[in-house]
Amino acid sequence: MAEDDGRIAIAPGLAIHRDEITESFVRAGGPGGQNVNKVSSAVELRFDLAASPSLPEAVKARAARIAGRRLTREGVIVIAAQRFRDQPRNREDALARLVAILREAAEPPVPRRPTRPTRASKQRRVEGKVLRGRTKALCARPMED
C-alpha cells in the first residue's frame, strides 16, 4: 500500500484517492480491559465504489461481486474492523482489507479456452461403458429357451 500525494496504490497504473474513503469510530466489543467502555477503537470504513472516479467500470463490477455482503444497495463498500484493541491498527486492517478487494478486482479474469476430449479419452470412456454393460448382463436373469 504505497501512498504518495494522498493516493493509495492498488495496482500498476491504478490508485484511489484517500478522500474517497470515510472512516467512523465506534466502541468495539470483546477484550479491552478498563478501556473497553471508554475508547472507540473499532473502525467502520466506507468506500463509495459506485461513485469512485478512480476506478474503471470493469474493475467496479468485479469489486462489487467480490465485496458480496459488504456492498450496500447504494454501491458503498462497508468494512468493519475491530480485530485489534487499538484504533490505529484497526484502521490499517480495514484499509488493507479494502485494498485486497480492489487488487483482486483489478486483475482481469483469464478467458476460458474451450477444450475437446482426446480420442484416447473417448475410447477409454466407451470401453468402460462396454465393461459395465457386460457386468450388468451377467447379473440379468437367464433367458428361457
PDB file of C-alpha atoms in Angstrom:
ATOM      1  CA  MET A   1       0.000   0.000   0.000  1.00  0.00           C
ATOM      2  CA  ALA A   2       2.301   2.718  -1.187  1.00  0.00           C
ATOM      3  CA  GLU A   3       0.895   6.177  -0.611  1.00  0.00           C
ATOM      4  CA  ASP A   4       2.008   9.344  -2.287  1.00  0.00           C
ATOM      5  CA  ASP A   5       0.195  12.670  -2.560  1.00  0.00           C
ATOM      6  CA  GLY A   6      -2.878  11.239  -0.803  1.00  0.00           C
ATOM      7  CA  ARG A   7      -3.363   8.366  -3.239  1.00  0.00           C
ATOM      8  CA  ILE A   8      -3.411   4.696  -2.298  1.00  0.00           C
ATOM      9  CA  ALA A   9      -1.824   2.430  -4.913  1.00  0.00           C
ATOM     10  CA  ILE A  10      -3.942  -0.584  -5.847  1.00  0.00           C
ATOM     11  CA  ALA A  11      -2.211  -1.959  -8.932  1.00  0.00           C
ATOM     12  CA  PRO A  12       0.228  -0.559 -11.505  1.00  0.00           C
ATOM     13  CA  GLY A  13      -1.493   2.445 -13.030  1.00  0.00           C
ATOM     14  CA  LEU A  14      -4.462   2.189 -10.643  1.00  0.00           C
ATOM     15  CA  ALA A  15      -4.893   4.152  -7.409  1.00  0.00           C
ATOM     16  CA  ILE A  16      -7.695   5.619  -5.330  1.00  0.00           C
ATOM     17  CA  HIS A  17      -7.639   8.955  -3.567  1.00  0.00           C
ATOM     18  CA  ARG A  18      -7.666   8.998   0.214  1.00  0.00           C
ATOM     19  CA  ASP A  19     -10.617  11.448   0.144  1.00  0.00           C
ATOM     20  CA  GLU A  20     -12.820   8.690  -1.343  1.00  0.00           C
ATOM     21  CA  ILE A  21     -12.624   6.777   1.950  1.00  0.00           C
ATOM     22  CA  THR A  22     -14.522   7.766   5.082  1.00  0.00           C
ATOM     23  CA  GLU A  23     -13.872   6.292   8.500  1.00  0.00           C
ATOM     24  CA  SER A  24     -16.020   6.348  11.603  1.00  0.00           C
ATOM     25  CA  PHE A  25     -15.037   5.043  15.003  1.00  0.00           C
ATOM     26  CA  VAL A  26     -17.259   3.095  17.371  1.00  0.00           C
ATOM     27  CA  ARG A  27     -16.790   1.142  20.559  1.00  0.00           C
ATOM     28  CA  ALA A  28     -15.663  -2.393  19.930  1.00  0.00           C
ATOM     29  CA  GLY A  29     -16.869  -5.487  21.710  1.00  0.00           C
ATOM     30  CA  GLY A  30     -14.525  -8.110  23.045  1.00  0.00           C
ATOM     31  CA  PRO A  31     -11.431  -7.746  25.242  1.00  0.00           C
ATOM     32  CA  GLY A  32     -10.130  -4.353  26.218  1.00  0.00           C
ATOM     33  CA  GLY A  33      -9.968  -4.193  29.985  1.00  0.00           C
ATOM     34  CA  GLN A  34     -10.999  -0.939  31.618  1.00  0.00           C
ATOM     35  CA  ASN A  35     -10.795   0.937  28.314  1.00  0.00           C
ATOM     36  CA  VAL A  36     -13.471  -1.139  26.570  1.00  0.00           C
ATOM     37  CA  ASN A  37     -16.305   1.220  27.575  1.00  0.00           C
ATOM     38  CA  LYS A  38     -14.347   4.445  27.071  1.00  0.00           C
ATOM     39  CA  VAL A  39     -12.351   4.173  23.849  1.00  0.00           C
ATOM     40  CA  SER A  40     -13.790   3.936  20.335  1.00  0.00           C
ATOM     41  CA  SER A  41     -11.267   1.545  18.853  1.00  0.00           C
ATOM     42  CA  ALA A  42     -13.381  -0.204  16.179  1.00  0.00           C
ATOM     43  CA  VAL A  43     -13.302   1.284  12.682  1.00  0.00           C
ATOM     44  CA  GLU A  44     -16.061   1.348  10.094  1.00  0.00           C
ATOM     45  CA  LEU A  45     -14.504   2.158   6.706  1.00  0.00           C
ATOM     46  CA  ARG A  46     -16.738   3.245   3.804  1.00  0.00           C
ATOM     47  CA  PHE A  47     -15.708   3.441   0.157  1.00  0.00           C
ATOM     48  CA  ASP A  48     -18.246   4.643  -2.418  1.00  0.00           C
ATOM     49  CA  LEU A  49     -17.490   2.174  -5.192  1.00  0.00           C
ATOM     50  CA  ALA A  50     -20.301   3.315  -7.482  1.00  0.00           C
ATOM     51  CA  ALA A  51     -19.204   6.979  -7.449  1.00  0.00           C
ATOM     52  CA  SER A  52     -15.446   6.435  -7.487  1.00  0.00           C
ATOM     53  CA  PRO A  53     -13.821   8.384 -10.353  1.00  0.00           C
ATOM     54  CA  SER A  54     -10.539   6.490  -9.907  1.00  0.00           C
ATOM     55  CA  LEU A  55     -11.713   3.029 -10.993  1.00  0.00           C
ATOM     56  CA  PRO A  56     -12.793   1.826 -14.446  1.00  0.00           C
ATOM     57  CA  GLU A  57     -16.266   0.285 -14.771  1.00  0.00           C
ATOM     58  CA  ALA A  58     -14.911  -3.241 -15.294  1.00  0.00           C
ATOM     59  CA  VAL A  59     -12.961  -3.070 -12.025  1.00  0.00           C
ATOM     60  CA  LYS A  60     -16.031  -1.677 -10.225  1.00  0.00           C
ATOM     61  CA  ALA A  61     -18.173  -4.564 -11.452  1.00  0.00           C
ATOM     62  CA  ARG A  62     -15.634  -7.187 -10.345  1.00  0.00           C
ATOM     63  CA  ALA A  63     -15.134  -5.425  -6.975  1.00  0.00           C
ATOM     64  CA  ALA A  64     -18.904  -5.380  -6.399  1.00  0.00           C
ATOM     65  CA  ARG A  65     -19.029  -9.136  -6.963  1.00  0.00           C
ATOM     66  CA  ILE A  66     -16.033  -9.762  -4.680  1.00  0.00           C
ATOM     67  CA  ALA A  67     -17.331  -7.474  -1.901  1.00  0.00           C
ATOM     68  CA  GLY A  68     -20.535  -9.511  -1.626  1.00  0.00           C
ATOM     69  CA  ARG A  69     -22.473  -8.678   1.538  1.00  0.00           C
ATOM     70  CA  ARG A  70     -20.137  -5.789   2.371  1.00  0.00           C
ATOM     71  CA  LEU A  71     -21.635  -3.815  -0.543  1.00  0.00           C
ATOM     72  CA  THR A  72     -24.749  -1.736   0.198  1.00  0.00           C
ATOM     73  CA  ARG A  73     -27.588  -1.094  -2.253  1.00  0.00           C
ATOM     74  CA  GLU A  74     -26.146   2.374  -2.853  1.00  0.00           C
ATOM     75  CA  GLY A  75     -22.853   0.848  -4.042  1.00  0.00           C
ATOM     76  CA  VAL A  76     -20.802   1.596  -0.922  1.00  0.00           C
ATOM     77  CA  ILE A  77     -18.329  -0.970   0.422  1.00  0.00           C
ATOM     78  CA  VAL A  78     -18.504  -1.068   4.232  1.00  0.00           C
ATOM     79  CA  ILE A  79     -15.693  -2.770   6.152  1.00  0.00           C
ATOM     80  CA  ALA A  80     -15.847  -3.092   9.936  1.00  0.00           C
ATOM     81  CA  ALA A  81     -12.525  -3.740  11.697  1.00  0.00           C
ATOM     82  CA  GLN A  82     -12.333  -4.499  15.403  1.00  0.00           C
ATOM     83  CA  ARG A  83      -9.738  -7.247  15.413  1.00  0.00           C
ATOM     84  CA  PHE A  84      -7.241  -5.238  17.474  1.00  0.00           C
ATOM     85  CA  ARG A  85      -7.520  -3.324  20.728  1.00  0.00           C
ATOM     86  CA  ASP A  86      -6.194  -0.030  19.376  1.00  0.00           C
ATOM     87  CA  GLN A  87      -7.615   2.288  16.755  1.00  0.00           C
ATOM     88  CA  PRO A  88      -4.542   2.772  14.505  1.00  0.00           C
ATOM     89  CA  ARG A  89      -4.119  -0.981  13.938  1.00  0.00           C
ATOM     90  CA  ASN A  90      -7.833  -1.353  13.204  1.00  0.00           C
ATOM     91  CA  ARG A  91      -7.588   1.500  10.675  1.00  0.00           C
ATOM     92  CA  GLU A  92      -4.663  -0.245   8.946  1.00  0.00           C
ATOM     93  CA  ASP A  93      -6.556  -3.551   8.980  1.00  0.00           C
ATOM     94  CA  ALA A  94      -9.686  -2.049   7.402  1.00  0.00           C
ATOM     95  CA  LEU A  95      -7.660  -0.258   4.721  1.00  0.00           C
ATOM     96  CA  ALA A  96      -5.660  -3.402   3.956  1.00  0.00           C
ATOM     97  CA  ARG A  97      -8.895  -5.386   3.521  1.00  0.00           C
ATOM     98  CA  LEU A  98     -10.313  -2.753   1.131  1.00  0.00           C
ATOM     99  CA  VAL A  99      -7.071  -2.725  -0.890  1.00  0.00           C
ATOM    100  CA  ALA A 100      -7.139  -6.544  -1.048  1.00  0.00           C
ATOM    101  CA  ILE A 101     -10.650  -6.467  -2.536  1.00  0.00           C
ATOM    102  CA  LEU A 102      -9.681  -3.819  -5.091  1.00  0.00           C
ATOM    103  CA  ARG A 103      -6.418  -5.609  -6.008  1.00  0.00           C
ATOM    104  CA  GLU A 104      -8.288  -8.823  -6.692  1.00  0.00           C
ATOM    105  CA  ALA A 105     -10.808  -6.877  -8.794  1.00  0.00           C
ATOM    106  CA  ALA A 106      -8.018  -5.133 -10.729  1.00  0.00           C
ATOM    107  CA  GLU A 107      -6.767  -8.448 -12.146  1.00  0.00           C
ATOM    108  CA  PRO A 108      -8.680  -9.188 -15.347  1.00  0.00           C
ATOM    109  CA  PRO A 109     -10.177 -12.683 -15.463  1.00  0.00           C
ATOM    110  CA  VAL A 110      -8.368 -15.268 -17.563  1.00  0.00           C
ATOM    111  CA  PRO A 111     -10.514 -16.058 -20.610  1.00  0.00           C
ATOM    112  CA  ARG A 112     -11.694 -19.652 -20.823  1.00  0.00           C
ATOM    113  CA  ARG A 113     -10.438 -21.575 -23.810  1.00  0.00           C
ATOM    114  CA  PRO A 114     -12.772 -24.429 -24.720  1.00  0.00           C
ATOM    115  CA  THR A 115     -11.135 -27.835 -24.933  1.00  0.00           C
ATOM    116  CA  ARG A 116     -12.219 -31.095 -26.521  1.00  0.00           C
ATOM    117  CA  PRO A 117     -11.720 -34.609 -25.202  1.00  0.00           C
ATOM    118  CA  THR A 118      -8.871 -36.545 -26.814  1.00  0.00           C
ATOM    119  CA  ARG A 119      -9.519 -39.616 -28.948  1.00  0.00           C
ATOM    120  CA  ALA A 120      -7.898 -41.839 -26.294  1.00  0.00           C
ATOM    121  CA  SER A 121     -10.142 -40.448 -23.525  1.00  0.00           C
ATOM    122  CA  LYS A 122     -13.237 -41.060 -25.669  1.00  0.00           C
ATOM    123  CA  GLN A 123     -12.053 -44.632 -26.329  1.00  0.00           C
ATOM    124  CA  ARG A 124     -11.438 -45.246 -22.588  1.00  0.00           C
ATOM    125  CA  ARG A 125     -14.927 -43.955 -21.779  1.00  0.00           C
ATOM    126  CA  VAL A 126     -16.576 -46.257 -24.343  1.00  0.00           C
ATOM    127  CA  GLU A 127     -14.531 -49.257 -23.175  1.00  0.00           C
ATOM    128  CA  GLY A 128     -15.591 -48.567 -19.591  1.00  0.00           C
ATOM    129  CA  LYS A 129     -19.235 -48.431 -20.665  1.00  0.00           C
ATOM    130  CA  VAL A 130     -18.891 -51.747 -22.552  1.00  0.00           C
ATOM    131  CA  LEU A 131     -17.305 -53.445 -19.497  1.00  0.00           C
ATOM    132  CA  ARG A 132     -20.034 -52.130 -17.218  1.00  0.00           C
ATOM    133  CA  GLY A 133     -22.693 -53.366 -19.665  1.00  0.00           C
ATOM    134  CA  ARG A 134     -21.144 -56.861 -19.673  1.00  0.00           C
ATOM    135  CA  THR A 135     -21.091 -56.928 -15.871  1.00  0.00           C
ATOM    136  CA  LYS A 136     -24.750 -55.962 -15.753  1.00  0.00           C
ATOM    137  CA  ALA A 137     -25.613 -58.550 -18.416  1.00  0.00           C
ATOM    138  CA  LEU A 138     -24.155 -61.257 -16.166  1.00  0.00           C
ATOM    139  CA  CYS A 139     -26.487 -60.168 -13.372  1.00  0.00           C
ATOM    140  CA  ALA A 140     -29.584 -60.381 -15.568  1.00  0.00           C
ATOM    141  CA  ARG A 141     -31.963 -63.351 -15.451  1.00  0.00           C
ATOM    142  CA  PRO A 142     -31.055 -66.141 -17.790  1.00  0.00           C
ATOM    143  CA  MET A 143     -33.223 -66.238 -20.919  1.00  0.00           C
ATOM    144  CA  GLU A 144     -35.574 -69.196 -21.335  1.00  0.00           C
ATOM    145  CA  ASP A 145     -35.260 -71.333 -24.474  1.00  0.00           C
TER     146      ASP A 145
END
